[in-house]
Short mmCIF file of C-alpha atoms and ligand atoms in Angstrom, two decimals:
data_model
loop_
_atom_site.label_atom_id
_atom_site.label_comp_id
_atom_site.label_asym_id
_atom_site.label_seq_id
_atom_site.Cartn_x
_atom_site.Cartn_y
_atom_site.Cartn_z
CA MET A 1059 56.66 -78.89 120.59
CA ALA A 1060 57.00 -82.81 121.53
CA ASP A 1061 54.50 -83.82 123.04
CA PHE A 1062 53.79 -83.36 126.92
CA TYR A 1063 53.50 -86.52 127.69
CA ASP A 1064 56.27 -88.06 125.27
CA LEU A 1065 58.52 -85.14 126.76
CA LEU A 1066 58.05 -86.96 130.13
CA GLY A 1067 57.83 -90.35 129.20
CA VAL A 1068 54.78 -91.01 130.50
CA SER A 1069 51.80 -92.76 128.98
CA ARG A 1070 48.25 -90.75 128.10
CA SER A 1071 46.42 -92.34 131.53
CA ALA A 1072 49.32 -91.65 133.90
CA SER A 1073 48.74 -91.23 137.36
CA ALA A 1074 49.39 -87.38 139.13
CA ASP A 1075 52.19 -89.39 141.22
CA GLU A 1076 53.66 -91.14 137.61
CA ILE A 1077 53.78 -87.85 135.72
CA LYS A 1078 55.61 -86.24 139.02
CA LYS A 1079 57.89 -88.29 139.54
CA ALA A 1080 58.71 -88.88 135.70
CA TYR A 1081 59.69 -84.68 135.82
CA ARG A 1082 62.20 -85.71 139.06
CA LYS A 1083 63.49 -88.04 137.24
CA ARG A 1084 64.42 -85.62 133.85
CA ALA A 1085 64.95 -82.72 135.29
CA ARG A 1086 67.86 -84.09 137.56
CA GLU A 1087 69.33 -85.12 134.22
CA LEU A 1088 68.51 -81.95 131.96
CA HIS A 1089 69.12 -79.29 134.39
CA PRO A 1090 71.31 -76.55 133.69
CA ASP A 1091 73.35 -76.78 136.70
CA ALA A 1092 74.06 -80.44 135.80
CA ASN A 1093 75.33 -79.52 132.13
CA PRO A 1094 76.70 -76.47 132.38
CA GLY A 1095 77.13 -74.55 128.65
CA ASP A 1096 74.99 -77.17 127.30
CA PRO A 1097 72.25 -75.10 125.40
CA ASN A 1098 70.35 -78.04 124.01
CA ALA A 1099 69.59 -79.49 127.89
CA GLU A 1100 68.69 -76.49 129.12
CA ALA A 1101 65.80 -75.50 125.78
CA GLU A 1102 64.86 -79.13 126.81
CA PHE A 1103 64.84 -78.55 130.38
CA LYS A 1104 62.39 -75.48 129.92
CA GLU A 1105 60.28 -77.96 127.64
CA LEU A 1106 60.16 -80.67 130.44
CA SER A 1107 59.02 -77.92 132.76
CA ARG A 1108 55.90 -76.62 130.76
CA ALA A 1109 54.70 -80.12 130.21
CA TYR A 1110 54.66 -80.86 133.27
CA LYS A 1111 53.36 -77.36 134.81
CA VAL A 1112 50.67 -78.64 132.28
CA LEU A 1113 49.89 -81.65 132.60
CA SER A 1114 50.72 -81.62 136.35
CA ASP A 1115 47.27 -79.23 136.72
CA ASP A 1116 44.57 -81.45 136.70
CA ALA A 1117 42.02 -78.17 134.37
CA GLN A 1118 44.95 -77.76 132.00
CA ARG A 1119 45.67 -81.89 131.62
CA SER A 1120 42.31 -81.79 130.52
CA ARG A 1121 42.40 -79.09 128.20
CA TYR A 1122 45.65 -80.30 127.47
CA ASP A 1123 44.09 -84.06 126.42
CA GLN A 1124 40.88 -82.40 125.29
CA PHE A 1125 42.80 -79.44 122.41
CA GLY A 1126 46.41 -80.04 122.91
CA GLU A 1127 48.83 -77.71 123.13
CA ALA A 1128 46.28 -75.07 122.11
CA GLY A 1129 44.12 -75.79 124.41
CA VAL A 1130 46.96 -74.47 127.02
CA GLY A 1131 47.75 -71.16 125.34
CA GLY A 1132 50.66 -71.00 122.84
CA GLY A 1133 54.01 -72.52 122.44
CA SER A 1134 56.64 -72.80 123.93
CA GLY A 1135 57.64 -69.92 124.56
CA ALA A 1136 54.53 -69.52 126.75
CA GLY A 1137 56.60 -71.24 129.25
CA PRO A 1138 57.61 -69.94 132.37
CA SER A 1139 61.49 -68.67 132.63
CA MET A 1140 63.96 -71.13 134.89
CA ASP A 1141 63.80 -68.50 137.54
CA ASP A 1142 60.27 -68.34 138.00
CA LEU A 1143 60.61 -71.85 138.32
CA PHE A 1144 62.97 -72.62 140.52
CA GLY A 1145 64.88 -68.81 141.49
CA GLY A 1146 68.78 -70.34 141.80
CA GLY A 1147 70.58 -73.26 141.85
CA ILE A 1148 70.08 -77.15 142.03
CA GLY A 1149 70.36 -77.15 145.74
CA ASP A 1150 66.12 -75.45 145.61
CA ILE A 1151 65.17 -78.20 142.37
CA PHE A 1152 64.87 -80.59 145.82
CA ASP A 1153 62.57 -78.28 147.92
CA THR A 1154 60.59 -78.25 145.11
CA PHE A 1155 59.73 -81.64 144.88
CA PHE A 1156 59.34 -82.92 148.25
CA GLY A 1157 57.38 -80.28 149.65
CA GLY A 1158 60.12 -78.34 151.53
CA GLY A 1159 58.53 -74.88 150.94
CA GLY A 1160 56.32 -72.94 148.22
CA SER A 1161 55.59 -74.72 145.24
CA PRO A 1162 55.91 -73.01 141.97
CA PHE A 1163 53.44 -76.04 140.77
CA GLY A 1164 50.79 -74.52 143.42
CA GLY A 1165 49.46 -77.90 145.12
CA GLY A 1166 45.57 -77.03 145.88
CA GLY A 1167 43.81 -79.09 148.64
CA ARG A 1168 45.15 -80.20 151.71
CA GLN A 1169 48.82 -79.76 152.10
CA ARG A 1170 49.88 -83.37 153.02
CA GLY A 1171 52.99 -85.19 152.00
CA PRO A 1172 54.65 -85.75 148.68
CA SER A 1173 53.18 -89.26 148.72
CA GLY A 1174 50.38 -88.33 150.95
CA PRO A 1175 47.10 -90.61 150.04
CA PRO A 1176 46.58 -92.69 146.88
CA ARG A 1177 44.86 -91.45 144.01
CA GLY A 1178 41.59 -93.42 143.61
CA GLN A 1179 41.60 -95.75 140.91
CA ASP A 1180 40.74 -94.94 137.49
CA VAL A 1181 36.58 -96.08 136.67
CA GLU A 1182 35.40 -97.10 133.07
CA VAL A 1183 32.56 -97.59 132.36
CA ILE A 1184 30.13 -98.86 129.17
CA VAL A 1185 27.63 -97.20 128.61
CA ASP A 1186 25.11 -97.44 125.25
CA ILE A 1187 23.15 -94.35 122.95
CA ASP A 1188 20.79 -94.26 120.52
CA PHE A 1189 22.23 -94.02 116.84
CA ALA A 1190 21.12 -90.61 116.48
CA GLN A 1191 22.86 -88.82 120.06
CA ALA A 1192 26.09 -90.51 118.19
CA VAL A 1193 25.52 -88.29 115.28
CA PHE A 1194 24.50 -85.27 116.80
CA GLY A 1195 25.84 -85.09 120.15
CA ASP A 1196 23.71 -84.88 123.60
CA GLN A 1197 23.80 -84.94 127.12
CA ILE A 1198 22.95 -88.49 128.89
CA PRO A 1199 22.90 -89.54 131.73
CA VAL A 1200 26.27 -91.91 133.05
CA GLU A 1201 24.95 -93.95 136.47
CA LEU A 1202 28.01 -96.36 137.77
CA LYS A 1203 28.70 -97.30 141.66
CA LEU A 1204 32.22 -96.96 142.90
CA PRO A 1205 33.81 -95.49 145.96
CA VAL A 1206 32.80 -92.41 146.98
CA ARG A 1207 34.11 -90.23 150.12
CA CYS A 1208 32.65 -91.09 153.60
CA ASP A 1209 30.19 -88.74 154.16
CA ASP A 1210 30.26 -89.59 157.91
CA CYS A 1211 34.26 -89.11 158.16
CA ASP A 1212 34.58 -86.79 155.73
CA GLY A 1213 36.91 -89.13 154.08
CA SER A 1214 39.27 -89.00 157.46
CA GLY A 1215 38.70 -92.45 158.30
CA ALA A 1216 38.43 -91.65 161.80
CA GLY A 1217 36.06 -92.29 163.92
CA SER A 1218 33.67 -89.41 165.37
CA GLY A 1219 34.81 -87.59 167.41
CA THR A 1220 38.17 -88.96 167.01
CA GLU A 1221 40.58 -86.44 164.43
CA PRO A 1222 43.33 -88.74 162.57
CA VAL A 1223 46.62 -87.85 164.32
CA THR A 1224 49.58 -87.09 163.05
CA CYS A 1225 52.41 -89.59 161.86
CA SER A 1226 55.06 -89.29 164.73
CA ASP A 1227 57.93 -90.86 162.80
CA CYS A 1228 57.44 -88.68 159.57
CA GLY A 1229 56.22 -85.64 161.41
CA GLY A 1230 52.93 -86.11 158.82
CA SER A 1231 55.22 -85.74 155.47
CA GLY A 1232 54.66 -89.39 154.71
CA GLN A 1233 58.16 -89.78 153.34
CA VAL A 1234 61.09 -90.64 155.30
CA GLN A 1235 64.29 -88.94 153.92
CA ARG A 1236 67.95 -89.22 153.75
CA VAL A 1237 70.47 -87.40 152.74
CA ARG A 1238 73.86 -88.54 150.59
CA GLN A 1239 76.44 -87.34 148.42
CA SER A 1240 76.87 -87.42 145.35
CA LEU A 1241 78.92 -86.33 142.18
CA LEU A 1242 75.99 -83.23 141.85
CA GLY A 1243 75.95 -82.34 145.49
CA GLN A 1244 73.26 -83.37 148.18
CA MET A 1245 71.30 -85.75 146.32
CA VAL A 1246 68.02 -86.03 149.20
CA THR A 1247 66.25 -89.87 148.74
CA ALA A 1248 62.62 -89.96 150.20
CA SER A 1249 61.07 -93.56 151.22
CA PRO A 1250 57.46 -93.50 152.53
CA CYS A 1251 56.58 -93.88 156.22
CA THR A 1252 55.90 -96.88 157.76
CA ARG A 1253 54.21 -96.34 160.48
CA CYS A 1254 51.51 -95.04 158.65
CA GLY A 1255 52.32 -96.20 155.19
CA GLY A 1256 52.80 -92.61 153.33
CA LEU A 1257 49.65 -91.12 154.86
CA GLY A 1258 51.23 -88.73 157.57
CA GLU A 1259 48.88 -89.57 159.75
CA VAL A 1260 47.08 -92.12 162.09
CA ILE A 1261 43.65 -93.06 163.31
CA SER A 1262 43.57 -94.40 166.14
CA THR A 1263 39.58 -94.91 165.94
CA PRO A 1264 37.88 -95.43 162.77
CA CYS A 1265 35.37 -94.57 161.10
CA PRO A 1266 32.81 -97.70 161.75
CA THR A 1267 31.42 -97.54 158.82
CA CYS A 1268 33.94 -96.84 156.55
CA ARG A 1269 36.09 -98.79 158.70
CA GLY A 1270 38.78 -96.21 158.71
CA GLU A 1271 38.87 -96.41 154.78
CA GLY A 1272 37.11 -92.68 154.43
CA ARG A 1273 35.65 -94.17 151.28
CA VAL A 1274 32.41 -96.61 151.11
CA THR A 1275 31.18 -97.77 147.56
CA ASP A 1276 27.72 -96.21 146.73
CA ASP A 1277 25.84 -94.96 143.38
CA ALA A 1278 27.08 -91.87 141.69
CA SER A 1279 25.24 -90.51 138.51
CA TYR A 1280 27.12 -87.78 136.58
CA GLN A 1281 25.59 -85.70 133.24
CA VAL A 1282 27.84 -86.39 130.66
CA ASP A 1283 28.43 -83.79 127.12
CA VAL A 1284 28.72 -86.81 124.51
CA PRO A 1285 30.13 -84.75 121.51
CA ALA A 1286 28.72 -85.23 118.23
CA GLY A 1287 30.59 -87.89 115.42
CA VAL A 1288 31.58 -90.27 118.11
CA ASP A 1289 30.87 -94.03 117.56
CA THR A 1290 31.00 -97.50 119.10
CA GLY A 1291 34.74 -97.42 120.86
CA SER A 1292 34.67 -93.88 120.97
CA THR A 1293 35.60 -92.96 124.85
CA LEU A 1294 35.37 -89.91 127.08
CA ARG A 1295 37.27 -88.76 129.56
CA LEU A 1296 36.26 -87.22 132.95
CA THR A 1297 38.57 -85.87 134.96
CA ARG A 1298 38.64 -86.81 138.59
CA ARG A 1299 35.33 -88.38 138.21
CA GLY A 1300 36.89 -91.82 139.07
CA ALA A 1301 36.94 -93.88 142.30
CA VAL A 1302 37.95 -91.72 145.78
CA GLY A 1303 41.39 -92.52 147.45
CA PRO A 1304 41.52 -93.48 150.54
CA ARG A 1305 41.50 -91.43 153.46
CA GLY A 1306 40.73 -88.30 151.23
CA GLY A 1307 42.78 -88.57 147.86
CA GLY A 1308 42.00 -87.07 145.10
CA ASN A 1309 39.96 -88.74 142.91
CA GLY A 1310 40.87 -91.34 139.82
CA ASP A 1311 39.39 -90.31 136.21
CA LEU A 1312 36.37 -91.72 134.21
CA TYR A 1313 36.59 -92.93 131.05
CA VAL A 1314 33.22 -93.56 129.60
CA HIS A 1315 33.53 -96.65 126.76
CA LEU A 1316 30.11 -95.75 124.14
CA ARG A 1317 28.51 -98.41 122.71
CA VAL A 1318 26.07 -96.91 119.50
CA ARG A 1319 23.00 -99.04 119.05
CA PRO A 1320 22.42 -99.61 115.93
CA ASP A 1321 19.76 -97.95 112.97
CA GLU A 1322 17.10 -99.76 111.52
CA ARG A 1323 17.27 -97.11 107.98
CA TYR A 1324 21.56 -96.22 108.49
CA THR A 1325 25.01 -97.60 108.76
CA ARG A 1326 28.24 -96.17 109.10
CA GLU A 1327 30.83 -95.99 107.19
CA GLY A 1328 33.32 -93.77 109.05
CA ASP A 1329 31.51 -90.30 109.37
CA ASP A 1330 29.18 -91.42 105.86
CA LEU A 1331 25.30 -92.90 105.96
CA VAL A 1332 24.79 -95.84 103.70
CA THR A 1333 21.23 -96.35 102.80
CA GLU A 1334 19.28 -97.76 100.53
CA ILE A 1335 16.69 -96.75 97.84
CA PRO A 1336 14.15 -99.82 96.84
CA LEU A 1337 13.37 -99.61 93.25
CA SER A 1338 10.87 -102.03 91.62
CA ILE A 1339 11.46 -103.14 88.24
CA ALA A 1340 10.28 -100.51 86.43
CA GLN A 1341 11.48 -97.74 88.22
CA ALA A 1342 14.64 -98.91 87.95
CA ALA A 1343 14.06 -98.89 83.93
CA LEU A 1344 11.58 -95.80 83.53
CA GLY A 1345 13.07 -93.74 86.25
CA THR A 1346 10.95 -92.10 89.35
CA SER A 1347 11.37 -89.33 91.34
CA LEU A 1348 10.96 -90.14 95.13
CA GLU A 1349 11.88 -88.21 98.98
CA LEU A 1350 14.35 -89.35 100.53
CA GLU A 1351 14.66 -89.87 104.40
CA THR A 1352 17.33 -88.11 105.71
CA LEU A 1353 18.51 -86.86 109.15
CA ASP A 1354 18.23 -83.43 108.42
CA GLY A 1355 14.84 -84.04 107.25
CA THR A 1356 13.26 -85.37 103.61
CA GLU A 1357 15.19 -84.77 100.14
CA ASP A 1358 13.52 -84.54 96.75
CA LEU A 1359 15.71 -86.78 94.87
CA VAL A 1360 15.40 -87.52 90.52
CA VAL A 1361 15.94 -91.42 90.05
CA PRO A 1362 16.96 -91.32 86.53
CA HIS A 1363 15.57 -94.50 83.60
CA GLY A 1364 17.26 -97.03 83.49
CA THR A 1365 19.30 -97.07 87.01
CA GLN A 1366 21.34 -99.99 88.00
CA PRO A 1367 21.69 -101.92 91.21
CA GLY A 1368 24.05 -100.74 93.50
CA ARG A 1369 23.86 -97.13 92.11
CA GLU A 1370 25.01 -94.31 94.62
CA PHE A 1371 23.78 -90.98 95.24
CA VAL A 1372 25.92 -88.85 97.43
CA LEU A 1373 24.20 -86.07 99.30
CA ARG A 1374 27.25 -83.82 100.99
CA GLN A 1375 27.83 -83.12 104.07
CA ARG A 1376 23.99 -85.13 104.76
CA GLY A 1377 26.42 -87.26 106.92
CA VAL A 1378 28.03 -87.58 110.69
CA PRO A 1379 29.82 -84.51 111.70
CA HIS A 1380 33.48 -84.91 111.94
CA LEU A 1381 34.22 -85.28 115.64
CA GLN A 1382 37.97 -83.16 114.84
CA GLY A 1383 37.59 -80.31 112.86
CA ARG A 1384 34.64 -78.85 110.17
CA GLY A 1385 31.83 -80.29 108.59
CA ARG A 1386 30.12 -83.18 107.81
CA GLY A 1387 30.19 -86.77 106.02
CA ASP A 1388 28.12 -87.76 102.99
CA LEU A 1389 24.65 -89.84 102.91
CA LYS A 1390 25.04 -92.45 100.34
CA ALA A 1391 21.85 -94.16 98.84
CA ARG A 1392 22.00 -97.32 97.02
CA VAL A 1393 20.18 -98.46 95.19
CA ARG A 1394 18.35 -101.62 95.72
CA VAL A 1395 16.26 -103.46 92.62
CA ASP A 1396 13.20 -105.38 93.86
CA VAL A 1397 12.08 -108.31 91.93
CA PRO A 1398 9.06 -108.99 92.28
CA THR A 1399 7.57 -112.28 93.44
CA ALA A 1400 4.03 -112.65 93.55
CA MET A 1401 1.89 -111.20 90.10
CA SER A 1402 -1.45 -110.43 88.47
CA ASP A 1403 -2.46 -112.67 85.17
CA GLU A 1404 -1.95 -109.61 84.10
CA GLU A 1405 1.20 -108.72 85.08
CA VAL A 1406 2.63 -112.16 84.02
CA ARG A 1407 1.08 -111.69 80.73
CA LEU A 1408 2.68 -108.17 79.97
CA LEU A 1409 5.80 -109.31 81.57
CA THR A 1410 6.00 -112.44 79.20
CA ALA A 1411 4.31 -109.95 76.30
CA PHE A 1412 7.69 -107.37 77.11
CA ALA A 1413 10.23 -110.37 76.98
CA GLU A 1414 9.55 -111.75 74.41
CA GLY A 1415 9.83 -108.54 72.09
CA ARG A 1416 12.81 -108.25 73.44
CA GLY A 1417 14.40 -111.86 72.25
CA GLU A 1418 14.12 -113.13 75.56
CA ARG A 1419 13.09 -116.56 76.31
CA VAL A 1420 11.14 -116.58 80.42
CA GLY A 1421 9.50 -119.10 82.19
CA ASN A 1422 11.61 -122.57 83.42
CA GLY A 1423 8.82 -125.17 82.33
CA LYS A 1424 8.91 -127.09 86.25
CA ASP A 1425 7.36 -123.63 88.58
CA GLY A 1426 2.94 -122.29 88.55
CA ILE A 1427 4.50 -119.19 86.58
CA PHE A 1428 4.52 -121.67 83.22
CA SER A 1429 0.95 -122.46 83.37
CA ARG A 1430 0.80 -118.58 83.18
CA ILE A 1431 2.93 -117.71 80.98
CA LYS A 1432 1.67 -120.39 78.44
CA SER A 1433 -2.51 -119.35 79.39
CA ALA A 1434 -1.53 -115.89 79.34
CA PHE A 1435 -1.11 -116.45 75.14
CA SER A 1436 -3.82 -119.42 74.63
ZN1 ZN B 545 34.24 -92.88 157.60
#
């Protein structure tokens, strides 16, 4: 089945209003009464209805965003039937859209006109986390300033002792409706009420704290679960944790962009971790055994003789857990060979003897070590 957002033709960050509008438009085009005898239209309409049912419900939408269709229960067969949704002919469809009766989608919260107070804005915040927190996941505090509900008026915007009054022009619906005839029969068009700005209510005495807006800017703090395997650029979406809308409007979403502090020992290549093993010339040539530090503790590593710089030892499943799916990346330990710079006379003598024995020319006659090489054989 197609992506729900694609079915509705909206982006993944679409507001509830945009989703509702997109649904209305598509539903009118696809409704069976407008396409008699076209089974494709009916099937598409059912899918569309199911997509809307999920995306118009905050909890279900959030699960869908995280887990896809598996998060909202089964395939397209599980969708509600046409009768469940609309119970009858095309006349009912407009009641559903425009709040004429009990909505089969369930509204929840205060019953307002369909435009109602607008939802608050989405808010974005950048949070720095440690390398290990990104790898293993953690719960982190996120603190920010954003518009929150005004406590003094409980979000209504009305001054103490007063209440918002139902707008007399639109009767509280926030919309002025007009009925006209069209090819499909009666069409109802609605536009926001100009007197109350679509809010359905007017305020005579604004709350002094929020100046009638129903919200104030304040500190907010959330505990946010960071899943294992995130990286710089990962974004967590917290549904309805963004700014509150004016005068009782719903909350926008909060987007937490993660930035991972670098680690001294490890760099990331996707879900693989890369670290360096520093070896001396002698260790690389003769082999050694060492304890390699991993994020899960130390591991014994046997370095064979004749190990070249850049050689990679791969420890399976010791990298970063895959954010999606099971398992982890690998830990790649790359060999670096350190050439000694400060050497004792004895070391110079031994290394020179080693080179002479292999017929290699050493020393350039220009720096200090040359005299020590000469004196080593005088
Ligand atoms: Zn207030």
